[in-house]
mmCIF file of C-alpha atoms and ligand atoms in Angstrom:
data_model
loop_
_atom_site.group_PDB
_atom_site.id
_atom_site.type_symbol
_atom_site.label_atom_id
_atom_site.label_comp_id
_atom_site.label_asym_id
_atom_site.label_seq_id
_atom_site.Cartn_x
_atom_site.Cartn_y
_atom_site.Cartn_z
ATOM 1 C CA UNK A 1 30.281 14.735 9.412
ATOM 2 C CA UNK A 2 32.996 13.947 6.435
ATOM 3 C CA UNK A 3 35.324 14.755 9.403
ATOM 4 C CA UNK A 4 34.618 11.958 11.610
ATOM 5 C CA UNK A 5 35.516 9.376 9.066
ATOM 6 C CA UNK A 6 39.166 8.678 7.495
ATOM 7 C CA UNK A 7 42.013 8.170 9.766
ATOM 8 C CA UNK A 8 41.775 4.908 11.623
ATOM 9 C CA UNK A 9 42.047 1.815 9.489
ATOM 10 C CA UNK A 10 38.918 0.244 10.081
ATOM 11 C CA UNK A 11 36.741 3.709 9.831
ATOM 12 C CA UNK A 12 32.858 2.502 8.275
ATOM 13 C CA UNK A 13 32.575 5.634 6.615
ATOM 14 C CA UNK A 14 35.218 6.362 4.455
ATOM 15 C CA UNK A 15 36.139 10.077 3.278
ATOM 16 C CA UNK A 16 35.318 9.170 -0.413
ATOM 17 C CA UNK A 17 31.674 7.765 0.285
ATOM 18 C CA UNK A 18 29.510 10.169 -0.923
ATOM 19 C CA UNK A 19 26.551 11.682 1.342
ATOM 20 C CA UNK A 20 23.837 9.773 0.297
ATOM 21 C CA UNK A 21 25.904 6.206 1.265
ATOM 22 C CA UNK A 22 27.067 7.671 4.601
ATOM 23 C CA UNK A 23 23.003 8.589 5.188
ATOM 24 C CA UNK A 24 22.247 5.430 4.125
ATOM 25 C CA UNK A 25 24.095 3.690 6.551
ATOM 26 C CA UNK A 26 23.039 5.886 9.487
ATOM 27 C CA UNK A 27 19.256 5.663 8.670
ATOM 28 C CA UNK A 28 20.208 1.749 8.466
ATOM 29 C CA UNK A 29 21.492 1.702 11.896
ATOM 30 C CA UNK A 30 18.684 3.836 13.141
ATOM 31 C CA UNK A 31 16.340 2.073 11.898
ATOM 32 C CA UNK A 32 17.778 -1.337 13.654
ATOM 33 C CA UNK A 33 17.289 0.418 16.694
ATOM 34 C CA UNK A 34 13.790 1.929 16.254
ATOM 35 C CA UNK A 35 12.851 -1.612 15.251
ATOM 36 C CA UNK A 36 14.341 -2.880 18.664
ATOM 37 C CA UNK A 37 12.504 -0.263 20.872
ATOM 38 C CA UNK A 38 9.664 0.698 19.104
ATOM 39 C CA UNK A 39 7.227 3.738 19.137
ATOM 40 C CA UNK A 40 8.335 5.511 16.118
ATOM 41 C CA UNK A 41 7.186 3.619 13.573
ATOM 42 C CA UNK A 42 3.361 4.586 12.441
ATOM 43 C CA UNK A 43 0.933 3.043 10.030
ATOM 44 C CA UNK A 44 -0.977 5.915 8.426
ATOM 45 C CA UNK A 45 -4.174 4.975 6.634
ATOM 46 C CA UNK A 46 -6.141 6.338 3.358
ATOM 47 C CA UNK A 47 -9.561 6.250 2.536
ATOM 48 C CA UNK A 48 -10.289 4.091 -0.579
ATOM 49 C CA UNK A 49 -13.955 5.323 -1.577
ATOM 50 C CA UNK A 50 -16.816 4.026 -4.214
ATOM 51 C CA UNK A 51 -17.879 5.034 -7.073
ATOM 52 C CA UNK A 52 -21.065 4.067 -6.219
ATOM 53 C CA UNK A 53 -22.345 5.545 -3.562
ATOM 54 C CA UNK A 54 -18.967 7.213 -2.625
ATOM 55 C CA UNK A 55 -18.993 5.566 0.765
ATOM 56 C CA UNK A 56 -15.170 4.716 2.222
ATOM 57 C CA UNK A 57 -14.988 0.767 0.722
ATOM 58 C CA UNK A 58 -11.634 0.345 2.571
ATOM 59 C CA UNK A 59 -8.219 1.808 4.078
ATOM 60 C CA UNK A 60 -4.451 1.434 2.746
ATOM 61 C CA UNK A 61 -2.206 1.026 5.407
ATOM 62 C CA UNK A 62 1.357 3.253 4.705
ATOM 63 C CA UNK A 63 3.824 3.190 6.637
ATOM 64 C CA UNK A 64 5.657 6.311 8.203
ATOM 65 C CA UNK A 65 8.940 6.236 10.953
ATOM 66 C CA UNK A 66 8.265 9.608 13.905
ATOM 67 C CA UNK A 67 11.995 9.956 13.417
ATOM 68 C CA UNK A 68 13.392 11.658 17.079
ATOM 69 C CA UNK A 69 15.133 14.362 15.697
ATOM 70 C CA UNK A 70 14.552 14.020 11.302
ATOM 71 C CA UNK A 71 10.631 14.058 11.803
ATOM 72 C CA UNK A 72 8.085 12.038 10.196
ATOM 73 C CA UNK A 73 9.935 9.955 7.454
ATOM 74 C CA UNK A 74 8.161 9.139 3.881
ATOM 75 C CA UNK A 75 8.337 5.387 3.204
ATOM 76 C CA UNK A 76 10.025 6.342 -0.432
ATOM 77 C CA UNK A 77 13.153 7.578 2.225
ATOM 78 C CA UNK A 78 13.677 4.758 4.151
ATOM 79 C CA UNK A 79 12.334 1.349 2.833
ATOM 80 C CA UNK A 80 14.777 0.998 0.270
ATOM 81 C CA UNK A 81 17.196 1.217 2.939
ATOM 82 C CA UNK A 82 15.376 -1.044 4.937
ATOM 83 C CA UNK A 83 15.096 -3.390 1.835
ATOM 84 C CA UNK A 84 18.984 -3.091 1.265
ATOM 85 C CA UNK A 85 20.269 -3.442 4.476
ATOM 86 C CA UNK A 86 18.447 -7.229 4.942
ATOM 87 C CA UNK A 87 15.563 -5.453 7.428
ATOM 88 C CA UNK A 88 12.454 -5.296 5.725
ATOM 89 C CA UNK A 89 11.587 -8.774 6.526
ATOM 90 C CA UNK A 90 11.203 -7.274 10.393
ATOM 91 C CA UNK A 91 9.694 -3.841 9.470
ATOM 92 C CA UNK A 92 7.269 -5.973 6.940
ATOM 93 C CA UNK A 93 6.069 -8.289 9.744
ATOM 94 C CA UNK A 94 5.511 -5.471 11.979
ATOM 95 C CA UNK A 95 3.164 -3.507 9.876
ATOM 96 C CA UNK A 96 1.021 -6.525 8.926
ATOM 97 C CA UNK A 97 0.738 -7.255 12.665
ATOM 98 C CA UNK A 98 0.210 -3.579 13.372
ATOM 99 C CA UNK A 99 -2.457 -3.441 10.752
ATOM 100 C CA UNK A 100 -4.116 -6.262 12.102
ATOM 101 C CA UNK A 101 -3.792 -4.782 15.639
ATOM 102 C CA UNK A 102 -6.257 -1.657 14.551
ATOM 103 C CA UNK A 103 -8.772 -3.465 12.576
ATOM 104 C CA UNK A 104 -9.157 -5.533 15.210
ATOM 105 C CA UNK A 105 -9.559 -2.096 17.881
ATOM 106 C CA UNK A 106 -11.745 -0.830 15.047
ATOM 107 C CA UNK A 107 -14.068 -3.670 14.578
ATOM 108 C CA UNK A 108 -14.327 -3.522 18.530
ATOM 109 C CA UNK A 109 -15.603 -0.027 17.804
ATOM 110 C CA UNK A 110 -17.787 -0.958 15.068
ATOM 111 C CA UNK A 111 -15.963 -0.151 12.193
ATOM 112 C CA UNK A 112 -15.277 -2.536 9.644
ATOM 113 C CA UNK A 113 -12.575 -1.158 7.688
ATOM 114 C CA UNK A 114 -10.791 -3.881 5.083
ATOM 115 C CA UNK A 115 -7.489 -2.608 4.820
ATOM 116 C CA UNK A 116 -4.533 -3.196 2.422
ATOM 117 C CA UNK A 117 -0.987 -3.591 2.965
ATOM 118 C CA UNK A 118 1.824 -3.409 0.798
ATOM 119 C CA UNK A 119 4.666 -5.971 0.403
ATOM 120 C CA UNK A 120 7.644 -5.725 -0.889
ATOM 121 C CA UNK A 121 9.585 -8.181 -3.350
ATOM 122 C CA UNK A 122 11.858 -9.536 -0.299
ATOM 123 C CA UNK A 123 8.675 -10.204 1.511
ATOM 124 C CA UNK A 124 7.192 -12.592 -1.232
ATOM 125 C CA UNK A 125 10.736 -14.727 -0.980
ATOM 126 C CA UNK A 126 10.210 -15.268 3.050
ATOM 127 C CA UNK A 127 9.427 -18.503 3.656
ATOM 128 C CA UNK A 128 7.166 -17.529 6.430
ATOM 129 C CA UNK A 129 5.767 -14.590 5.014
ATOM 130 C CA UNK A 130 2.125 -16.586 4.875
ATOM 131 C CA UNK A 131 2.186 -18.311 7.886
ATOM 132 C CA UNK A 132 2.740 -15.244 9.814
ATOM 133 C CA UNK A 133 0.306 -13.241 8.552
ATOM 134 C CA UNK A 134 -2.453 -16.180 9.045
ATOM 135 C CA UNK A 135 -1.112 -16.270 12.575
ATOM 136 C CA UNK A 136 -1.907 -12.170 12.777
ATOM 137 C CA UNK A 137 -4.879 -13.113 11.600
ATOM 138 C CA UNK A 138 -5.985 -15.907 14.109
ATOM 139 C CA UNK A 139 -4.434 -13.579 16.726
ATOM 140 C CA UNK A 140 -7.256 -10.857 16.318
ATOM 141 C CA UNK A 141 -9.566 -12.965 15.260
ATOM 142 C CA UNK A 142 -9.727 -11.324 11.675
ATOM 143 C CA UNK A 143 -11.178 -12.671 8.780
ATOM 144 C CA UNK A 144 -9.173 -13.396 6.449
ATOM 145 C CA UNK A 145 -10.826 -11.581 3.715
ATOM 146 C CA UNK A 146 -10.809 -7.986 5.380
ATOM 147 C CA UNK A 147 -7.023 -7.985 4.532
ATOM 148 C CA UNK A 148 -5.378 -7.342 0.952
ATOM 149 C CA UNK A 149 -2.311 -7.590 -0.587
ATOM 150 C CA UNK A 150 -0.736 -5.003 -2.307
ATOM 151 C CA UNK A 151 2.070 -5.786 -4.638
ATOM 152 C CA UNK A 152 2.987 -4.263 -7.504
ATOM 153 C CA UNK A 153 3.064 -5.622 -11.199
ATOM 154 C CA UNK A 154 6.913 -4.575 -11.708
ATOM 155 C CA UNK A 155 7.704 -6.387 -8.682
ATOM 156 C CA UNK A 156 5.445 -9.391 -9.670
ATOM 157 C CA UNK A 157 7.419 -9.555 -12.712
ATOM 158 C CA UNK A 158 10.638 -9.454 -11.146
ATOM 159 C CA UNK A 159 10.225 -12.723 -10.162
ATOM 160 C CA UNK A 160 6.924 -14.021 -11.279
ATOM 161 C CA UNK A 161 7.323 -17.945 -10.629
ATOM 162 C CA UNK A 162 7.580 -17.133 -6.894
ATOM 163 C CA UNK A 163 5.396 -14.475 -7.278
ATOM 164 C CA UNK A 164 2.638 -16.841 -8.705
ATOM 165 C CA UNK A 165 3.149 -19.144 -5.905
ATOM 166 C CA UNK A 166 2.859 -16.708 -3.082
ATOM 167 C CA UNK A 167 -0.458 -15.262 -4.294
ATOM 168 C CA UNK A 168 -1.742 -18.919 -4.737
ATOM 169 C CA UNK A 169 -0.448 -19.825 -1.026
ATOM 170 C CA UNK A 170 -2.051 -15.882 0.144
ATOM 171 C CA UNK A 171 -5.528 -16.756 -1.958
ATOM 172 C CA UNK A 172 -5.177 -20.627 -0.219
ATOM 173 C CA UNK A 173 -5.434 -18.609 3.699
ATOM 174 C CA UNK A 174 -8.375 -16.519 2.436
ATOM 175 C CA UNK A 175 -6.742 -13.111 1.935
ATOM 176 C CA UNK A 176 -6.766 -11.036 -1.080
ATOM 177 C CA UNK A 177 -4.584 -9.463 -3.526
ATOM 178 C CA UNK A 178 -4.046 -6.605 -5.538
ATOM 179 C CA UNK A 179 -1.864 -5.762 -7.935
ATOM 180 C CA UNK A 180 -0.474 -1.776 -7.092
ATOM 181 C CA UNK A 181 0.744 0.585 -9.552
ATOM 182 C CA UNK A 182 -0.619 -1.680 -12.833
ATOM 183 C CA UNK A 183 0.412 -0.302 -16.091
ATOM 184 C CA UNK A 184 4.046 0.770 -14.812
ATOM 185 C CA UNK A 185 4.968 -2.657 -15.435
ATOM 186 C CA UNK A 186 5.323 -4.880 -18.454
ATOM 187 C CA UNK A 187 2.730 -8.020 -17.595
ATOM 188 C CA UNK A 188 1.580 -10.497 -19.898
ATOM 189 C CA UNK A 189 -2.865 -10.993 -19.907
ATOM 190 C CA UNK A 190 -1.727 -15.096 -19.591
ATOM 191 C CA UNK A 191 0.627 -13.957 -16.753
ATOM 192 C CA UNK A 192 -2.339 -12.171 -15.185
ATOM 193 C CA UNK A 193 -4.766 -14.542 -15.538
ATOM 194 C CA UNK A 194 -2.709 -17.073 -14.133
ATOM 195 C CA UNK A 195 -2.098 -14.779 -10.516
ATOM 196 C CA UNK A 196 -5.271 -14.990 -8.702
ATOM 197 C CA UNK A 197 -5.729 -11.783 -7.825
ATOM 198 C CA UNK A 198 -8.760 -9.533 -6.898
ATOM 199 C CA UNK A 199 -8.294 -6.078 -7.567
ATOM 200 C CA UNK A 200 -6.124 -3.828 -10.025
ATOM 201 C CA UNK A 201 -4.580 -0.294 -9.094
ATOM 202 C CA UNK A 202 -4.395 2.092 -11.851
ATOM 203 C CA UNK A 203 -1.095 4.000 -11.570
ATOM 204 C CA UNK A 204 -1.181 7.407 -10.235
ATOM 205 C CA UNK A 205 1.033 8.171 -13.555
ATOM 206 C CA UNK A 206 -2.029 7.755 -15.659
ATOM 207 C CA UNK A 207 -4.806 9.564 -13.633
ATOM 208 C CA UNK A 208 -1.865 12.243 -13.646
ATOM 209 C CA UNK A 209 -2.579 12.720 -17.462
ATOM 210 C CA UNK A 210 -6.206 11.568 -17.690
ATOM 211 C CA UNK A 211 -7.218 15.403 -18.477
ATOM 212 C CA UNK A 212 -4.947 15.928 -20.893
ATOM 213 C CA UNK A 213 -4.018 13.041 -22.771
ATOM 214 C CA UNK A 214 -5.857 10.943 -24.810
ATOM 215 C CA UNK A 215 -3.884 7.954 -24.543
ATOM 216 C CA UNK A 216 -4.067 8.188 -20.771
ATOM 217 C CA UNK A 217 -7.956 8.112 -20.774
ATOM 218 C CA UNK A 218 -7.896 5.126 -23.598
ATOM 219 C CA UNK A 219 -4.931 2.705 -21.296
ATOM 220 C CA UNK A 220 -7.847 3.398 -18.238
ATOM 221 C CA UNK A 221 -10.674 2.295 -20.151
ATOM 222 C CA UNK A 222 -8.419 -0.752 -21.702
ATOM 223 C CA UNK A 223 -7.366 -1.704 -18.294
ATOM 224 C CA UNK A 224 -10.629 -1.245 -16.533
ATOM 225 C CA UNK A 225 -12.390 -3.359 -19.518
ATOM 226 C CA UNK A 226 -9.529 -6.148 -18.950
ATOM 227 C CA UNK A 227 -10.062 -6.193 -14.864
ATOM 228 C CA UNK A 228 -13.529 -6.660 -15.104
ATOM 229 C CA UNK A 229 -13.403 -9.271 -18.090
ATOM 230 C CA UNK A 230 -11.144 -11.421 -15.485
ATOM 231 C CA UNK A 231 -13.598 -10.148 -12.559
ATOM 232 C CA UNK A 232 -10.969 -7.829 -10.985
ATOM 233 C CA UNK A 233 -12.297 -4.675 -9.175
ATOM 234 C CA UNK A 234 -10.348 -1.093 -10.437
ATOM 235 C CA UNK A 235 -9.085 0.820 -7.991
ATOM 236 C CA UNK A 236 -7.506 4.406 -8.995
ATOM 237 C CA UNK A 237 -4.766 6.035 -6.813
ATOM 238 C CA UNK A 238 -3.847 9.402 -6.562
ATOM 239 C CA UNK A 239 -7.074 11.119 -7.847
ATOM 240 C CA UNK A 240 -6.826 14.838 -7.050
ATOM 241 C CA UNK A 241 -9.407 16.891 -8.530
ATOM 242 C CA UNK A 242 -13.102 16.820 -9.130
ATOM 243 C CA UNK A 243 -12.495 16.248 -12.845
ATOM 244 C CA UNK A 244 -10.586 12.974 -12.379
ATOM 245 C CA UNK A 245 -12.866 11.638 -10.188
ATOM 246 C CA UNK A 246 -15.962 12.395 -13.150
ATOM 247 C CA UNK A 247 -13.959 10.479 -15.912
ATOM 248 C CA UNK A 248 -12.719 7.787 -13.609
ATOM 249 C CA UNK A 249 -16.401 7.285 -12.703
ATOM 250 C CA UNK A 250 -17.636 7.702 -16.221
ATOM 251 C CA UNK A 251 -14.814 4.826 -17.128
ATOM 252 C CA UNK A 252 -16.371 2.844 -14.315
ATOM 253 C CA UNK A 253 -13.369 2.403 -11.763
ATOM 254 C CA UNK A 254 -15.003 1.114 -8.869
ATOM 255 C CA UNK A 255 -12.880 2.568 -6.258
ATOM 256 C CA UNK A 256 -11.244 5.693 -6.200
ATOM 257 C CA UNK A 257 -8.374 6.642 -3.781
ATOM 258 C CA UNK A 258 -6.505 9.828 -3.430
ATOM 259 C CA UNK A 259 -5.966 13.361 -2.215
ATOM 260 C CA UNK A 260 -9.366 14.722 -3.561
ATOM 261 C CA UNK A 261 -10.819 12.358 -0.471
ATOM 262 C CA UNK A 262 -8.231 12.557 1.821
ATOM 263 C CA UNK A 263 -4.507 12.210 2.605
ATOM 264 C CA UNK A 264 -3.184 9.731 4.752
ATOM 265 C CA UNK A 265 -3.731 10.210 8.571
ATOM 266 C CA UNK A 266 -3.054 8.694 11.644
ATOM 267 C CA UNK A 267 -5.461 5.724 12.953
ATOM 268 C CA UNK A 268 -6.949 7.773 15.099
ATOM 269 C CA UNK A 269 -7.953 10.198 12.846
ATOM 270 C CA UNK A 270 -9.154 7.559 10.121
ATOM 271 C CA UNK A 271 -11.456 6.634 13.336
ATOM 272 C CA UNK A 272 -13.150 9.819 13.307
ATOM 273 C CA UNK A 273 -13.237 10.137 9.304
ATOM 274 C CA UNK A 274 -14.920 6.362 9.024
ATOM 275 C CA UNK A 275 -17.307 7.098 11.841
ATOM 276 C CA UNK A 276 -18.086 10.370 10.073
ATOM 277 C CA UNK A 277 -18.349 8.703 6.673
ATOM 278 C CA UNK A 278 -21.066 6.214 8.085
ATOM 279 C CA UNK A 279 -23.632 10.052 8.893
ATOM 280 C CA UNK A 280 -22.544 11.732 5.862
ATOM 281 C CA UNK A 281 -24.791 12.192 3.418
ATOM 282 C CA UNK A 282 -24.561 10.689 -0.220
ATOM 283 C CA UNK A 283 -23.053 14.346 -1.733
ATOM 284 C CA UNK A 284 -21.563 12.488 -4.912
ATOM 285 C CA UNK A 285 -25.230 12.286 -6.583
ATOM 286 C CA UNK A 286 -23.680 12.432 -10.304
ATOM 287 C CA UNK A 287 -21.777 8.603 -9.344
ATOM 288 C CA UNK A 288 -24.952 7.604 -7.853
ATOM 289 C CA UNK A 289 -27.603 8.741 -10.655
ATOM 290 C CA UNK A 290 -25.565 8.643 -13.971
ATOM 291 C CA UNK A 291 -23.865 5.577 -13.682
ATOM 292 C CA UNK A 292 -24.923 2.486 -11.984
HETATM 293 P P1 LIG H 1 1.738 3.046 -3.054
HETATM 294 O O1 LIG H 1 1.431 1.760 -2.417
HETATM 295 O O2 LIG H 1 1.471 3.185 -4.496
HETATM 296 O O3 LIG H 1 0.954 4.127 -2.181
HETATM 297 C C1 LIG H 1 0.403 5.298 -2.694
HETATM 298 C C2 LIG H 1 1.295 6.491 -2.418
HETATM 299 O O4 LIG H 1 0.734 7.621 -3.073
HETATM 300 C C3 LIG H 1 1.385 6.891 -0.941
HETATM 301 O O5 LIG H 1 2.649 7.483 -0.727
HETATM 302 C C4 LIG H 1 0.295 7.937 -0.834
HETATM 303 O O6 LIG H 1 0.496 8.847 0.228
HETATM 304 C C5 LIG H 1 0.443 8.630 -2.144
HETATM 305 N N1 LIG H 1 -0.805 9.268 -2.593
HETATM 306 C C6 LIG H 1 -2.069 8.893 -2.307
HETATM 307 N N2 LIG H 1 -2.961 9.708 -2.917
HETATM 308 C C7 LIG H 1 -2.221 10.621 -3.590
HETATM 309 C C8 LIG H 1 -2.581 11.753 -4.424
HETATM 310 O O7 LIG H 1 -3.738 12.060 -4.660
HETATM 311 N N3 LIG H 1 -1.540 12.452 -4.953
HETATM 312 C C9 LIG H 1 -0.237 12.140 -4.709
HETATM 313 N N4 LIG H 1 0.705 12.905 -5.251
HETATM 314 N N5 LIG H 1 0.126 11.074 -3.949
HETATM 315 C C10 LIG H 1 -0.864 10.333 -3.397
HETATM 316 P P2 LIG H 1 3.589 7.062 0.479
HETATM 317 O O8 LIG H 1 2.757 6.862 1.710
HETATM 318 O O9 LIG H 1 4.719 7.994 0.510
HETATM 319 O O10 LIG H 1 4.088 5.621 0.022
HETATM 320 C C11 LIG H 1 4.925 5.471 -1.092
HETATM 321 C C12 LIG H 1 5.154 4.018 -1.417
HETATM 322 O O11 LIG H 1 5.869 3.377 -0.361
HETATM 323 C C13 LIG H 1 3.870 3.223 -1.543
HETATM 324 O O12 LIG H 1 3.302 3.415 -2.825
HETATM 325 C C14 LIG H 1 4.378 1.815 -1.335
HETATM 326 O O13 LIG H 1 4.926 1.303 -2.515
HETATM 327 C C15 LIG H 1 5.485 2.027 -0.332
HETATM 328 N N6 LIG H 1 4.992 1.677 1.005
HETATM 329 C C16 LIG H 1 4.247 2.396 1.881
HETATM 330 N N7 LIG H 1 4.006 1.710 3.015
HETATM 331 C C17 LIG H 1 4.604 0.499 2.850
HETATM 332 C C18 LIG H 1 4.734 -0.675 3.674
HETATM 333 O O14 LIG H 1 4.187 -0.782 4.778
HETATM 334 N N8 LIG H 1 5.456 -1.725 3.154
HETATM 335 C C19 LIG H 1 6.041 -1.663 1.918
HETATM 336 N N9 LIG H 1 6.750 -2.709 1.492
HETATM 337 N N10 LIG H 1 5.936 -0.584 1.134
HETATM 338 C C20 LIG H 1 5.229 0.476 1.576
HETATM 339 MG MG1 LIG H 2 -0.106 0.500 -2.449
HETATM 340 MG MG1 LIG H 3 0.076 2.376 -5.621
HETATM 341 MG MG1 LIG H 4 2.095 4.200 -6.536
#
């Protein structure tokens, strides 16, 4: 492909762009298009289960692009891209309004599945970034408080006056808001008071080392005494083995999200999972018994 470029004056990619610029710019222009014509992008969704009762307490929405010929693309791969290249204010308005799209099929079905959404920093400076999403809302006839939020505390830091403002504006439609990936970033307990925000997400960074490090399992139990001293509900992501799940329990997280449970999946397989999860039978007795 370093071929192709050079030569004429005007080429776009020069020979001395490395790889990863050149991809850049094709995923960029790819992405334009699959935004125009649609059909490869895909919300996948992941269980977020209880503590007590370990019953599925909601779904995060993540977002994946059915590439024609690359496959399915990670949202780590082409976001940023998305983000750089001034398009994630398109691709962020299409998964809220895909997102509202299923919970509306699956309330239709019976299912009642509150589902989260991430944003990205660009998102909280759109102007109409709250509007819209109370117009998705109104559209399916959703209420608001079936949708949350999800943005993280280094991006809420980033720019935390707007940041504060959006969340008041989100909280002022009825929708909630978490704050993702908490303890990666560097926020103030004033600053966090001050966002009106429901839920925290323990980074996956700290459940990582819960096992074997001490100071791991002491930042939880900090953290999950701080969110529940402001009334915040403690969600913990990427939870992978039975042991995690015992001391995140035992530190009284109320939700727990992660592999252990289940990887993200298409909607239509997060159908059959909910509609199993409403038969199946209460099998995480030691949450139940020892701890409520
Ligand atoms: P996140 O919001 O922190 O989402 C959690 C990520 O951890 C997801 O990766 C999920 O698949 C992964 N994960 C969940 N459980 C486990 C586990 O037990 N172990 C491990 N190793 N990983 C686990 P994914 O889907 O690749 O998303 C990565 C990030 O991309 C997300 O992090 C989020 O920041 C961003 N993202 C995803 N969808 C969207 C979107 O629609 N809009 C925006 N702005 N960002 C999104
Ligand atoms: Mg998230
Ligand atoms: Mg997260
Ligand atoms: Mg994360």
């Amino acid at each position: 492909a370093a071929k192709r470029a050079g030569g004429a004056g005007f080429a776009f990619f020069e020979p001395h762009m490395n790889a990863g610029v050149r991809e850049q710019l094709e995923l960029q222009t790819e992405l334009r298009h699959a935004l125009q014509a649609g059909g490869q992008l895909e919300l996948h969704y992941q269980p977020k289960i209880g503590t007590r009762g370990g019953r599925i307490s909601g779904v995060e929405a993540l977002l994946r692009w059915r590439h024609p010929t690359r496959g399915l693309i990670p949202p780590g791969a082409f976001i940023p891209v998305a983000e750089r290249f001034g398009l994630i204010g398109p691709l962020g308005f299409w998964v809220i309004e895909e997102a509202c799209r299923q919970m509306r099929s699956w309330l239709d079905q019976g299912l009642r599945l509150r589902t989260s959404i991430n944003l990205s920093v660009h998102q909280l400076r759109q102007d109409d970034l709250v509007p819209r999403i109370q117009r998705a809302l109104q559209r399916e006839r959703l209420e608001p408080t079936l949708l949350t939020f999800e943005i993280t505390e280094s991006m809420a830091m980033e720019d935390s006056e707007s940041t504060l403002r959006v969340v008041e504006n989100l909280g002022r439609i009825g929708v909630k808001v978490s704050i993702d990936d908490f303890g990666t970033g560097y926020s103030s307990l004033s600053y966090l008071r001050q966002l009106r925000t429901t839920e925290l997400k323990i980074d996956r960074s700290f459940v990582q080392d819960l096992e074997t490090s001490a100071d791991a399992r002491a930042i939880v139990e900090a953290v999950v005494r701080l969110a529940h001293s402001l009334g915040l509900r403690v969600v913990a992501e990427g939870v992978e083995t039975q042991a995690q799940r015992e001391v995140l329990t035992q530190l009284r997280c109320d939700e727990l999200q992660g592999f252990l449970f289940a990887k993200p999946m298409p909607a239509r397989v997060m159908t059959l999972w909910a509609s199993d999860d409403e038969e199946r039978p209460q099998n995480l007795a030691f949450a139940d018994s020892a701890f409520v």
